[in-house]
Short mmCIF file of C-alpha atoms in Angstrom, two decimals:
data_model
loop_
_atom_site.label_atom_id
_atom_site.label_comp_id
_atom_site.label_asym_id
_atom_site.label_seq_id
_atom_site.Cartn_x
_atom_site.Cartn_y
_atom_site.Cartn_z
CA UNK A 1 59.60 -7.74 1.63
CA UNK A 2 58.96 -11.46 0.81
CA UNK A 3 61.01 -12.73 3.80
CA UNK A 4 58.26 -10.42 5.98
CA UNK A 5 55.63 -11.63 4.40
CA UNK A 6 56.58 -15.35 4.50
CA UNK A 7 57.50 -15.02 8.22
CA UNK A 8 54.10 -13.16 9.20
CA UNK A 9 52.67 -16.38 7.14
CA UNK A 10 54.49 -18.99 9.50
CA UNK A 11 53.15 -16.89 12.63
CA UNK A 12 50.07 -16.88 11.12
CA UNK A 13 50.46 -20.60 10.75
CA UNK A 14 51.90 -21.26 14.63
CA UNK A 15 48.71 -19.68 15.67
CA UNK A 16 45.93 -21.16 17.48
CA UNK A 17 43.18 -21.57 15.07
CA UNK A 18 40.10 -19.25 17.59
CA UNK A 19 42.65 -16.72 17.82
CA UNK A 20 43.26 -16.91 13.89
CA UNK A 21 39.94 -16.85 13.32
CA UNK A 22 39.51 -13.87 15.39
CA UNK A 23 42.08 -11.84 13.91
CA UNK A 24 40.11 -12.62 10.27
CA UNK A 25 36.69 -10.98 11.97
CA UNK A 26 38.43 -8.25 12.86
CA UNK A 27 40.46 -7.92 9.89
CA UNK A 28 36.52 -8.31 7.86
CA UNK A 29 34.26 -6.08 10.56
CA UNK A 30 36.99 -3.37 10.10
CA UNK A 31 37.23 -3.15 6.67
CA UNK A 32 33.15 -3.03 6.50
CA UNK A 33 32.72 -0.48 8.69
CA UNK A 34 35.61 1.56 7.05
CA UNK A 35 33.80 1.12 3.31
CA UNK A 36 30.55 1.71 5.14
CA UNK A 37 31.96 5.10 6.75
CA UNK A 38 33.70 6.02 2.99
CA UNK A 39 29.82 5.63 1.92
CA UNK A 40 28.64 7.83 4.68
CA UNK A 41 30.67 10.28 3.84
CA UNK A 42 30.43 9.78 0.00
CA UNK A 43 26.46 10.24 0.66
CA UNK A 44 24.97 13.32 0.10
CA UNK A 45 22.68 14.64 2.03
CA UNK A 46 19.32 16.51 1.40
CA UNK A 47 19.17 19.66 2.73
CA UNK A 48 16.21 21.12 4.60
CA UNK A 49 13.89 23.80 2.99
CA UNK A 50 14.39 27.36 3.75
CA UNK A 51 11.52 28.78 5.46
CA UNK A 52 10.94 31.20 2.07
CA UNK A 53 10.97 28.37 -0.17
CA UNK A 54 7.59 27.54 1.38
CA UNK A 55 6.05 30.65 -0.44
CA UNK A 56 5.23 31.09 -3.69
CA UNK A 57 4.44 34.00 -6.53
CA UNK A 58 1.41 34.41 -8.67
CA UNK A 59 -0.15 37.15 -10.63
CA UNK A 60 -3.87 37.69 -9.92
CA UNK A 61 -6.83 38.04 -12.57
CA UNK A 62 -5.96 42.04 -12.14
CA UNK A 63 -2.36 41.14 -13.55
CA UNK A 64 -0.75 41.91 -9.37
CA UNK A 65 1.41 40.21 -8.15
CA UNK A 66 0.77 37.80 -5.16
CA UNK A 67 3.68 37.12 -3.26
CA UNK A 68 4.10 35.33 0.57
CA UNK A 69 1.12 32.52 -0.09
CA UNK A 70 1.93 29.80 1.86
CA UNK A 71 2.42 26.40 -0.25
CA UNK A 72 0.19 23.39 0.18
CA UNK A 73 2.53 20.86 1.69
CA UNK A 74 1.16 17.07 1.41
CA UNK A 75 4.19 15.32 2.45
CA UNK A 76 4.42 17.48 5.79
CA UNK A 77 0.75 16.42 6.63
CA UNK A 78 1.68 12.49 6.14
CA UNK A 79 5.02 13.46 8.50
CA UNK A 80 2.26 14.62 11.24
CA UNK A 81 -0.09 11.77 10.96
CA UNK A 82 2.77 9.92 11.09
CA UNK A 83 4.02 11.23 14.06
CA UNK A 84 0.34 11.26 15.80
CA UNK A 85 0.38 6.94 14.76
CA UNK A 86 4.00 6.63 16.42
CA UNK A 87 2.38 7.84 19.74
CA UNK A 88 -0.22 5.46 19.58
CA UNK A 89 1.66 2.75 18.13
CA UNK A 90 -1.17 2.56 15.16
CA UNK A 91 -0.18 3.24 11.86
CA UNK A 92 -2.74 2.12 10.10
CA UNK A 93 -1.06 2.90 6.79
CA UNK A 94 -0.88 6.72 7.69
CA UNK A 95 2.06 6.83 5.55
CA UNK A 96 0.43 6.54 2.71
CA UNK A 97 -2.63 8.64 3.15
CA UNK A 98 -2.17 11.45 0.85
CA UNK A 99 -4.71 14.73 0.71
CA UNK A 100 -7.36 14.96 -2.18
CA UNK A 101 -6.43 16.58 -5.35
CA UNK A 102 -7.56 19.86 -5.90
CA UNK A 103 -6.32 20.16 -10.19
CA UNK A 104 -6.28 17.27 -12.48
CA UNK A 105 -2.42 17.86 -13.46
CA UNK A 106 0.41 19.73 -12.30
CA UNK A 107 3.16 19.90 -13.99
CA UNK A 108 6.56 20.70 -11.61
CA UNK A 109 9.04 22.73 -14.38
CA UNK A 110 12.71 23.20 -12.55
CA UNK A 111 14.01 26.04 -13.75
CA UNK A 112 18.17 27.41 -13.52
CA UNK A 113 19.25 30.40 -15.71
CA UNK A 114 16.04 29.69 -17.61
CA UNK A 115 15.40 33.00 -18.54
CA UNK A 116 15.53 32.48 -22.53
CA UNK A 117 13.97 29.29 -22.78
CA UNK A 118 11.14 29.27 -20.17
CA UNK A 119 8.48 31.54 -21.91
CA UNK A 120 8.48 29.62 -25.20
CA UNK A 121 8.15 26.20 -22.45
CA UNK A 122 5.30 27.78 -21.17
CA UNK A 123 3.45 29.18 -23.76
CA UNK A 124 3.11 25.64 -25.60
CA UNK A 125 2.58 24.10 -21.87
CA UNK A 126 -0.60 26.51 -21.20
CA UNK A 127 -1.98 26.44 -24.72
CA UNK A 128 -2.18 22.28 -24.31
CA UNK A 129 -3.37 22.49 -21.17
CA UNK A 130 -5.63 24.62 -21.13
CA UNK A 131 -7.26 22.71 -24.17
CA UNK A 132 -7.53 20.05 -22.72
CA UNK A 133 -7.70 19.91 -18.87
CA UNK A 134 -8.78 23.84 -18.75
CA UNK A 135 -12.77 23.62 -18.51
CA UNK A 136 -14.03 23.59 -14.80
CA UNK A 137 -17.96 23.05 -15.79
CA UNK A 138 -17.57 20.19 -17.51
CA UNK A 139 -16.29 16.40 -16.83
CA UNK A 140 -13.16 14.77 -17.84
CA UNK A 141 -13.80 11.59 -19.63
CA UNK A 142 -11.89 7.96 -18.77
CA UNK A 143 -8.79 9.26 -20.62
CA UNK A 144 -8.73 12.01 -18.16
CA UNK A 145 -9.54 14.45 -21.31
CA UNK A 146 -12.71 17.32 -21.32
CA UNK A 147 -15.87 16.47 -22.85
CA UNK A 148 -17.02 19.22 -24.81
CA UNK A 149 -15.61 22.72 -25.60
CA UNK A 150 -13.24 23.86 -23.79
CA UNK A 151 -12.94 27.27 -21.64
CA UNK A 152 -11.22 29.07 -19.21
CA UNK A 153 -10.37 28.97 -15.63
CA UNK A 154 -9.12 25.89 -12.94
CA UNK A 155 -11.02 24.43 -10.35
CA UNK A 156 -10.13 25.05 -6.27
CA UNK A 157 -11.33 22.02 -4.71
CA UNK A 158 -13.18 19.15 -5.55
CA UNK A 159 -14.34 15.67 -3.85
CA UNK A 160 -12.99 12.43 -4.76
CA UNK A 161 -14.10 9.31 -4.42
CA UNK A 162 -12.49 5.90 -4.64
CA UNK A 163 -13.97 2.76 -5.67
CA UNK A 164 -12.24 -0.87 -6.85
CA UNK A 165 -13.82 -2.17 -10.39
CA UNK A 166 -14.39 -5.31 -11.52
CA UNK A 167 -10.71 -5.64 -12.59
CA UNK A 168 -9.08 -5.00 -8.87
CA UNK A 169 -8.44 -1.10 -10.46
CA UNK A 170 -8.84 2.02 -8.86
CA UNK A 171 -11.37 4.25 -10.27
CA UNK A 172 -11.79 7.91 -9.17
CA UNK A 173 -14.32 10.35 -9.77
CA UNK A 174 -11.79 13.16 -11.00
CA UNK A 175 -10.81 16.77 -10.78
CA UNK A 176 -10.60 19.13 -13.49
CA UNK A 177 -8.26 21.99 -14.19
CA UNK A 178 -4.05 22.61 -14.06
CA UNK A 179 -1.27 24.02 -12.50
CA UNK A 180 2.08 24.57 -13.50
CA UNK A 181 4.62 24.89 -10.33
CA UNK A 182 7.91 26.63 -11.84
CA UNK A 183 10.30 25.84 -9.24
CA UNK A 184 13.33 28.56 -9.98
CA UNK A 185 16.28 26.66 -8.59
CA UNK A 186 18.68 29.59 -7.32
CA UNK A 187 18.32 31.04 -10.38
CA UNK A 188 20.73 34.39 -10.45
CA UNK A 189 19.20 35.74 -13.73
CA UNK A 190 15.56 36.96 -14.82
CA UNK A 191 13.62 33.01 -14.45
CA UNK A 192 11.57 34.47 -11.84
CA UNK A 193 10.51 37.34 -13.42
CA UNK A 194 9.86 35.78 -17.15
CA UNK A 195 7.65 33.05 -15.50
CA UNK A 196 5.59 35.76 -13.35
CA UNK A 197 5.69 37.76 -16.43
CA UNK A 198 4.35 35.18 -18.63
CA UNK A 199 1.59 34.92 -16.52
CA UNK A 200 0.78 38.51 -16.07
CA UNK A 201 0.43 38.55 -20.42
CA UNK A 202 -2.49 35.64 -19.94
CA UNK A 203 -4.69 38.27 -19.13
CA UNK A 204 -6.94 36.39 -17.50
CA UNK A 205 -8.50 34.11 -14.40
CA UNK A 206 -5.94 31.07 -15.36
CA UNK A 207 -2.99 33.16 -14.80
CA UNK A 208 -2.97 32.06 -11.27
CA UNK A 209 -2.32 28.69 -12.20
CA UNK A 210 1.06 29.24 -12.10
CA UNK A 211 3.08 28.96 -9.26
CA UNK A 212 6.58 30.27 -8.77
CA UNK A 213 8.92 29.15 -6.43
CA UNK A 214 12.37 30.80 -5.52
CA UNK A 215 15.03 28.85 -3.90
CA UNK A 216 17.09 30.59 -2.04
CA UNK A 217 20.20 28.05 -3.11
CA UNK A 218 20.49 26.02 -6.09
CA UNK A 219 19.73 22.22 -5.06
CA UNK A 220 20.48 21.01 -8.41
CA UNK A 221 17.64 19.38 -10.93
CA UNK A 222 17.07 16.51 -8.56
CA UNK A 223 16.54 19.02 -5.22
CA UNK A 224 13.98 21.22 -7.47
CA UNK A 225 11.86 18.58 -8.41
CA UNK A 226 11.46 16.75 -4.99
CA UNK A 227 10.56 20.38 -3.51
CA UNK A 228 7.84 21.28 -6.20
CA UNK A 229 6.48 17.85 -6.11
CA UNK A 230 5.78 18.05 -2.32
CA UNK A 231 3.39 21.25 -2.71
CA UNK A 232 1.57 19.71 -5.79
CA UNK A 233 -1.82 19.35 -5.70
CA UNK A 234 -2.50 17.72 -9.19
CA UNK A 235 -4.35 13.83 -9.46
CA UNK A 236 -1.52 13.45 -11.81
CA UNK A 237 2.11 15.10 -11.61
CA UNK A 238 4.37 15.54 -14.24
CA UNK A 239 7.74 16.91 -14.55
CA UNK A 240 9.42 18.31 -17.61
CA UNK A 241 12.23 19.86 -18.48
CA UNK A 242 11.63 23.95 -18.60
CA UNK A 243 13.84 23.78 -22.21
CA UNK A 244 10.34 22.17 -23.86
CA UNK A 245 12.15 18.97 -26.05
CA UNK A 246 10.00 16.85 -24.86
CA UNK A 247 5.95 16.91 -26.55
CA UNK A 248 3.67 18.46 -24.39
CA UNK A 249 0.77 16.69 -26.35
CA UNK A 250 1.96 13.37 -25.31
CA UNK A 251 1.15 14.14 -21.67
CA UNK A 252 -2.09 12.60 -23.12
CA UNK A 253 -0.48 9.35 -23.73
CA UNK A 254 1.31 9.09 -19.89
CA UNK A 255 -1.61 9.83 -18.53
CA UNK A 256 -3.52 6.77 -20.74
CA UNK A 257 -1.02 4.76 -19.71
CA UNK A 258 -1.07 5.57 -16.26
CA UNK A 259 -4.84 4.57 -16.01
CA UNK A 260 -3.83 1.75 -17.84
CA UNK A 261 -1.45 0.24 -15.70
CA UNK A 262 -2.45 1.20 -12.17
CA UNK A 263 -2.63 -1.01 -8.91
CA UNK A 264 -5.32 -1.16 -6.94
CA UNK A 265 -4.49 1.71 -4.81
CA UNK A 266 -4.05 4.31 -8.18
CA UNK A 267 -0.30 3.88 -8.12
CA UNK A 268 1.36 3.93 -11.20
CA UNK A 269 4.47 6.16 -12.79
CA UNK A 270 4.46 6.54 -17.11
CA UNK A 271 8.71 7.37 -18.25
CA UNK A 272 8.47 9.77 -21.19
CA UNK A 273 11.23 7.66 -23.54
CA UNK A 274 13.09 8.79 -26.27
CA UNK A 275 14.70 5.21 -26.78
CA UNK A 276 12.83 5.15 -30.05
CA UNK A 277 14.22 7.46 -31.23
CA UNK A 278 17.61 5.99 -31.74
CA UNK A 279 19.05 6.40 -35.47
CA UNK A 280 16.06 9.19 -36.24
CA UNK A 281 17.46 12.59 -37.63
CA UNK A 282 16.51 13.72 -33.63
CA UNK A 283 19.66 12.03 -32.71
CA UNK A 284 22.19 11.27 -34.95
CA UNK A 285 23.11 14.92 -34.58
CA UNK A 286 24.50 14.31 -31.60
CA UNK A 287 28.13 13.58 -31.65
CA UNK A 288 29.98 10.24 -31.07
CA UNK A 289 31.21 10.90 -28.28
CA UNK A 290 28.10 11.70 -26.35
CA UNK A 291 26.20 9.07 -27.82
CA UNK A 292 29.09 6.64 -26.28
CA UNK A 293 28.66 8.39 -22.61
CA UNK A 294 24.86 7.72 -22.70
CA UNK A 295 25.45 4.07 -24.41
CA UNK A 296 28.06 3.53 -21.03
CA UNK A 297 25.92 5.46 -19.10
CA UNK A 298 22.72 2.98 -19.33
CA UNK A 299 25.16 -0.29 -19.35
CA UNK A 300 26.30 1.31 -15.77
CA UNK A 301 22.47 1.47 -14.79
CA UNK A 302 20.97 -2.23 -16.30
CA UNK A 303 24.27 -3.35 -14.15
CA UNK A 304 24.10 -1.16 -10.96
CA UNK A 305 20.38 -1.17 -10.56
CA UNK A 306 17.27 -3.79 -9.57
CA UNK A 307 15.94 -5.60 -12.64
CA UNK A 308 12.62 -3.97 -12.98
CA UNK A 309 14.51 -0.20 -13.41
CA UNK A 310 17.88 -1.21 -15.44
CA UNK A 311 14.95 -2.93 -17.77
CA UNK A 312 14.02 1.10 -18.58
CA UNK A 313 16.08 1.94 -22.18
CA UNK A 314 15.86 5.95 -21.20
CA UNK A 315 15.91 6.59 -17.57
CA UNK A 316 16.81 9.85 -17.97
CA UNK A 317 14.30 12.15 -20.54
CA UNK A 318 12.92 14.60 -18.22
CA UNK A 319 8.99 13.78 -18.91
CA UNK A 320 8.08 11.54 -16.18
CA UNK A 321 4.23 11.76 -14.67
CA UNK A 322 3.22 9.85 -11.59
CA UNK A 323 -0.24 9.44 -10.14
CA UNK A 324 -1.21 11.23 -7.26
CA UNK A 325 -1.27 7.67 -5.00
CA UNK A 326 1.77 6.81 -5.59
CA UNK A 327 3.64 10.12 -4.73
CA UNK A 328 4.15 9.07 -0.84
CA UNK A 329 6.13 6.22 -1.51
CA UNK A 330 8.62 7.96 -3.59
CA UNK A 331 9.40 11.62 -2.93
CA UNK A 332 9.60 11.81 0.96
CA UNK A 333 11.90 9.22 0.66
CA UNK A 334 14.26 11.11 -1.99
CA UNK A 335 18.28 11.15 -0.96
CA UNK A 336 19.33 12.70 -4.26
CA UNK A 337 19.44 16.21 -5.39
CA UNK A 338 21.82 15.89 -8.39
CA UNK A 339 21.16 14.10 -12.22
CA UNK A 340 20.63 10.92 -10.77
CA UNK A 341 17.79 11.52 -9.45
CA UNK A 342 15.39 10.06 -11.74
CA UNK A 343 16.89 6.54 -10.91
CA UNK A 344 16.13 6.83 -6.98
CA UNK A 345 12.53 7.21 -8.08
CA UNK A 346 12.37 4.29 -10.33
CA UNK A 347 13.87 2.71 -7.33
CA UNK A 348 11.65 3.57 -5.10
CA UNK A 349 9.00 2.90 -7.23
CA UNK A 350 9.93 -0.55 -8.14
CA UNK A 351 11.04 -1.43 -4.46
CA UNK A 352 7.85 -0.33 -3.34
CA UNK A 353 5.93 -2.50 -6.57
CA UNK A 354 4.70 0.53 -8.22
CA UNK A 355 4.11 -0.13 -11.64
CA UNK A 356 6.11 1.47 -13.94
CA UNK A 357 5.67 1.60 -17.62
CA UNK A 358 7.78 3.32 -20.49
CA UNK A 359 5.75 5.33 -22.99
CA UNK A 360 7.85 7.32 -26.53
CA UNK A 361 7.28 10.28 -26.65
CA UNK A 362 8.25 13.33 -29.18
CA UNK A 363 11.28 14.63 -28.98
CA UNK A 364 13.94 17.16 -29.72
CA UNK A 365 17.53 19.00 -29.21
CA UNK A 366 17.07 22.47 -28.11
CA UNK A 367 19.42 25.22 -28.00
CA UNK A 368 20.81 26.83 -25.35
CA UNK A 369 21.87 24.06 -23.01
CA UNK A 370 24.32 24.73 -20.00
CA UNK A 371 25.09 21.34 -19.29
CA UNK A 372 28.82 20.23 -19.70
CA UNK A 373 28.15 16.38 -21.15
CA UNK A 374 31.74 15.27 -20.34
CA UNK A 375 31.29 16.62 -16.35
CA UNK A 376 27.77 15.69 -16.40
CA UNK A 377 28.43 12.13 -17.30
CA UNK A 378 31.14 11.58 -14.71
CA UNK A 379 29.03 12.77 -12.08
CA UNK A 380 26.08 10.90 -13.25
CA UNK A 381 27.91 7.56 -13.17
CA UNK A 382 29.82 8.54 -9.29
CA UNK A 383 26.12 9.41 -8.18
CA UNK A 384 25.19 6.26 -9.26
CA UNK A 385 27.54 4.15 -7.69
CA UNK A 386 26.99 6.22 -4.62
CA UNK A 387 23.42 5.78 -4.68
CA UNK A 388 23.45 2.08 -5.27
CA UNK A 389 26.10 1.66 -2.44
CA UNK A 390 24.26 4.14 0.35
CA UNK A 391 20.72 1.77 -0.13
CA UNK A 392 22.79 -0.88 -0.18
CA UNK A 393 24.23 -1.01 2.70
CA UNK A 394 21.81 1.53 5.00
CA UNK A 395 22.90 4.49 4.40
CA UNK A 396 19.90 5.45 2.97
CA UNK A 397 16.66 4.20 4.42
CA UNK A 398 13.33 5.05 4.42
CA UNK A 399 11.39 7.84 6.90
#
């Protein structure tokens, strides 16, 4: 094997130094395009929405059941003024143009085999909310919070306007009112039916406000939020986890921080974060061994990801809230339906300079969990790499 090699080096040597370097090109263009292929493959792929996952369930002030409404679809109205500004060759930031909001929050809940752990979710969701957000007579004040009593119901539609302050902030004249968006992700048990059932035991005009959606297959976590955040029609959109660990009182606080931090177009995101919580009785019950796959886990993402999102301590609690502005440059341009999803939309955020600040919240272990932490982790830390590679090189690109 050495006498080969040495006598390929002496060719290599007796060779005329343009066809030497050629044979180097082609030796480096082939072995891109094969890594960039092994990433194209390696790249999942979105798939498209079923025409039935376009629908959603309600129950109806008479406690009926409303089924075949046609979601509200924000994203697909940018895709046609986008399309109408390609003919014309004038975009005129079209892209970004995203309808009014018609609630003040929505909160997007993805749901599999949630059937035991949804209703208690929900019941502490819709007691807050309705607290707080609930009253359509009255005005919210600059922490997005009622003013006076609070009473039943949700508002359809309202106007917005948009004004720059003193400070270069946007400033909106906003809606009042919720909606919760259950997004049942293939589910093959009773989530459906607890959520719609939940509803139907409000007993009242504010049952409506929640939305079910069905998928017909399970996208994964990742593939259920992206679809309920498309049909939301909230000023600000949060997702949490349908288990309930995370506060629902400190919604309060994203939102705060939101205002606090926005552009001058309203674009901000607020990261729930548990990253206080490190050494507090919340976590130390978790074993060794999964504290050491999360402690790997974020050294993989400060090293595999842009500064401003490896700088985040918990990328992954699932309590993240984004304002209503900042929604188009993130979630059309989703690739990932798996765990690692809530790292393409810091990355999107930050690569679109979205500011993004990290807010502790409350916190705790729930019962009742189906994820496998060992399988999880693996795949978490592949769909990393995968994801960093596929925007690296192309793969994945913006619509």
């Amino acid at each position: 094997m050495l006498e080969i090699l040495e006598r390929i080096l002496d060719i290599g040597l007796q060779a005329p130094l343009p066809l030497l370097l050629s044979f180097l090109v082609t030796v480096v263009v082939g072995i891109a395009l094969i890594i960039y292929l092994a990433i194209f493959i390696a790249a999942p792929i979105p798939r498209e929405s079923f025409e039935s996952e376009k629908f959603f369930h309600a129950v109806d002030v008479d406690g009926k059941i409303i089924s075949g409404r046609s979601l509200p679809c924000w994203q697909d109205a940018i895709r046609v003024r986008r399309k109408e500004a390609q003919d014309i060759n004038d975009f005129s930031n079209s892209e970004f143009e995203i309808e009014d909001p018609e609630v003040l929050i929505s909160i997007v809940v993805p749901a599999f085999n949630e059937e035991n752990r949804l209703g208690v979710m929900l019941r502490e969701a819709v007691d807050y909310l309705q607290h707080e957000y609930g009253n359509v007579n009255q005005t919210t004040n600059s922490n997005g919070v009622l003013n006076g009593r609070k009473s039943g119901g949700i508002k359809t539609r309202t106007d917005r306007s948009h004004r720059v302050n003193s400070k270069n902030k946007a400033t909106f004249s906003e809606p009042t009112g919720w909606e919760i968006l259950v997004v049942s992700d293939g589910s093959t048990d009773m989530t459906t039916a607890t959520a719609l059932d939940f509803a139907r035991d409000l007993h009242s005009e504010i049952s409506s406000s929640i939305r079910v959606v069905t998928l017909r297959k399970n996208r994964g976590k990742g593939g259920a939020v992206t679809h309920g955040m498309r049909h939301v029609r909230g000023q600000y959109v949060l997702f949490a986890d349908a288990d309930g660990a995370s506060k629902i009182e400190d919604l309060g606080k994203l939102i705060q921080a939101c205002k606090k931090n926005q552009d001058a177009q309203g674009r901000a995101v607020a990261v729930g974060s548990r990253a206080h919580l490190e050494g507090s009785g919340a976590v130390v019950k978790r074993s060794f061994f999964r504290s050491f796959l999360m402690f790997s886990f974020h050294l993989l993402i400060r090293l595999l990801t842009p500064p401003a999102t490896g700088a985040i301590r918990d990328t992954q609690c699932g309590f993240k809230l984004f304002s209503r502005p900042s929604l188009p440059y993130i979630i059309p341009h989703m690739h990932t339906d798996s765990w690692i999803f809530d790292v393409e939309m810091l990355m999107l955020a930050e690569s679109s300079q979205i500011p993004v600040v990290e807010v502790p919240i409350g916190w705790h272990e729930v019962g009742g969990s189906k994820l496998n932490v060992i399988w999880a982790s693996l795949d978490m830390a592949w769909g990393l790499a995968v994801l960093r590679a596929a925007w690296a090189v192309g793969v994945y690109k913006r619509w």
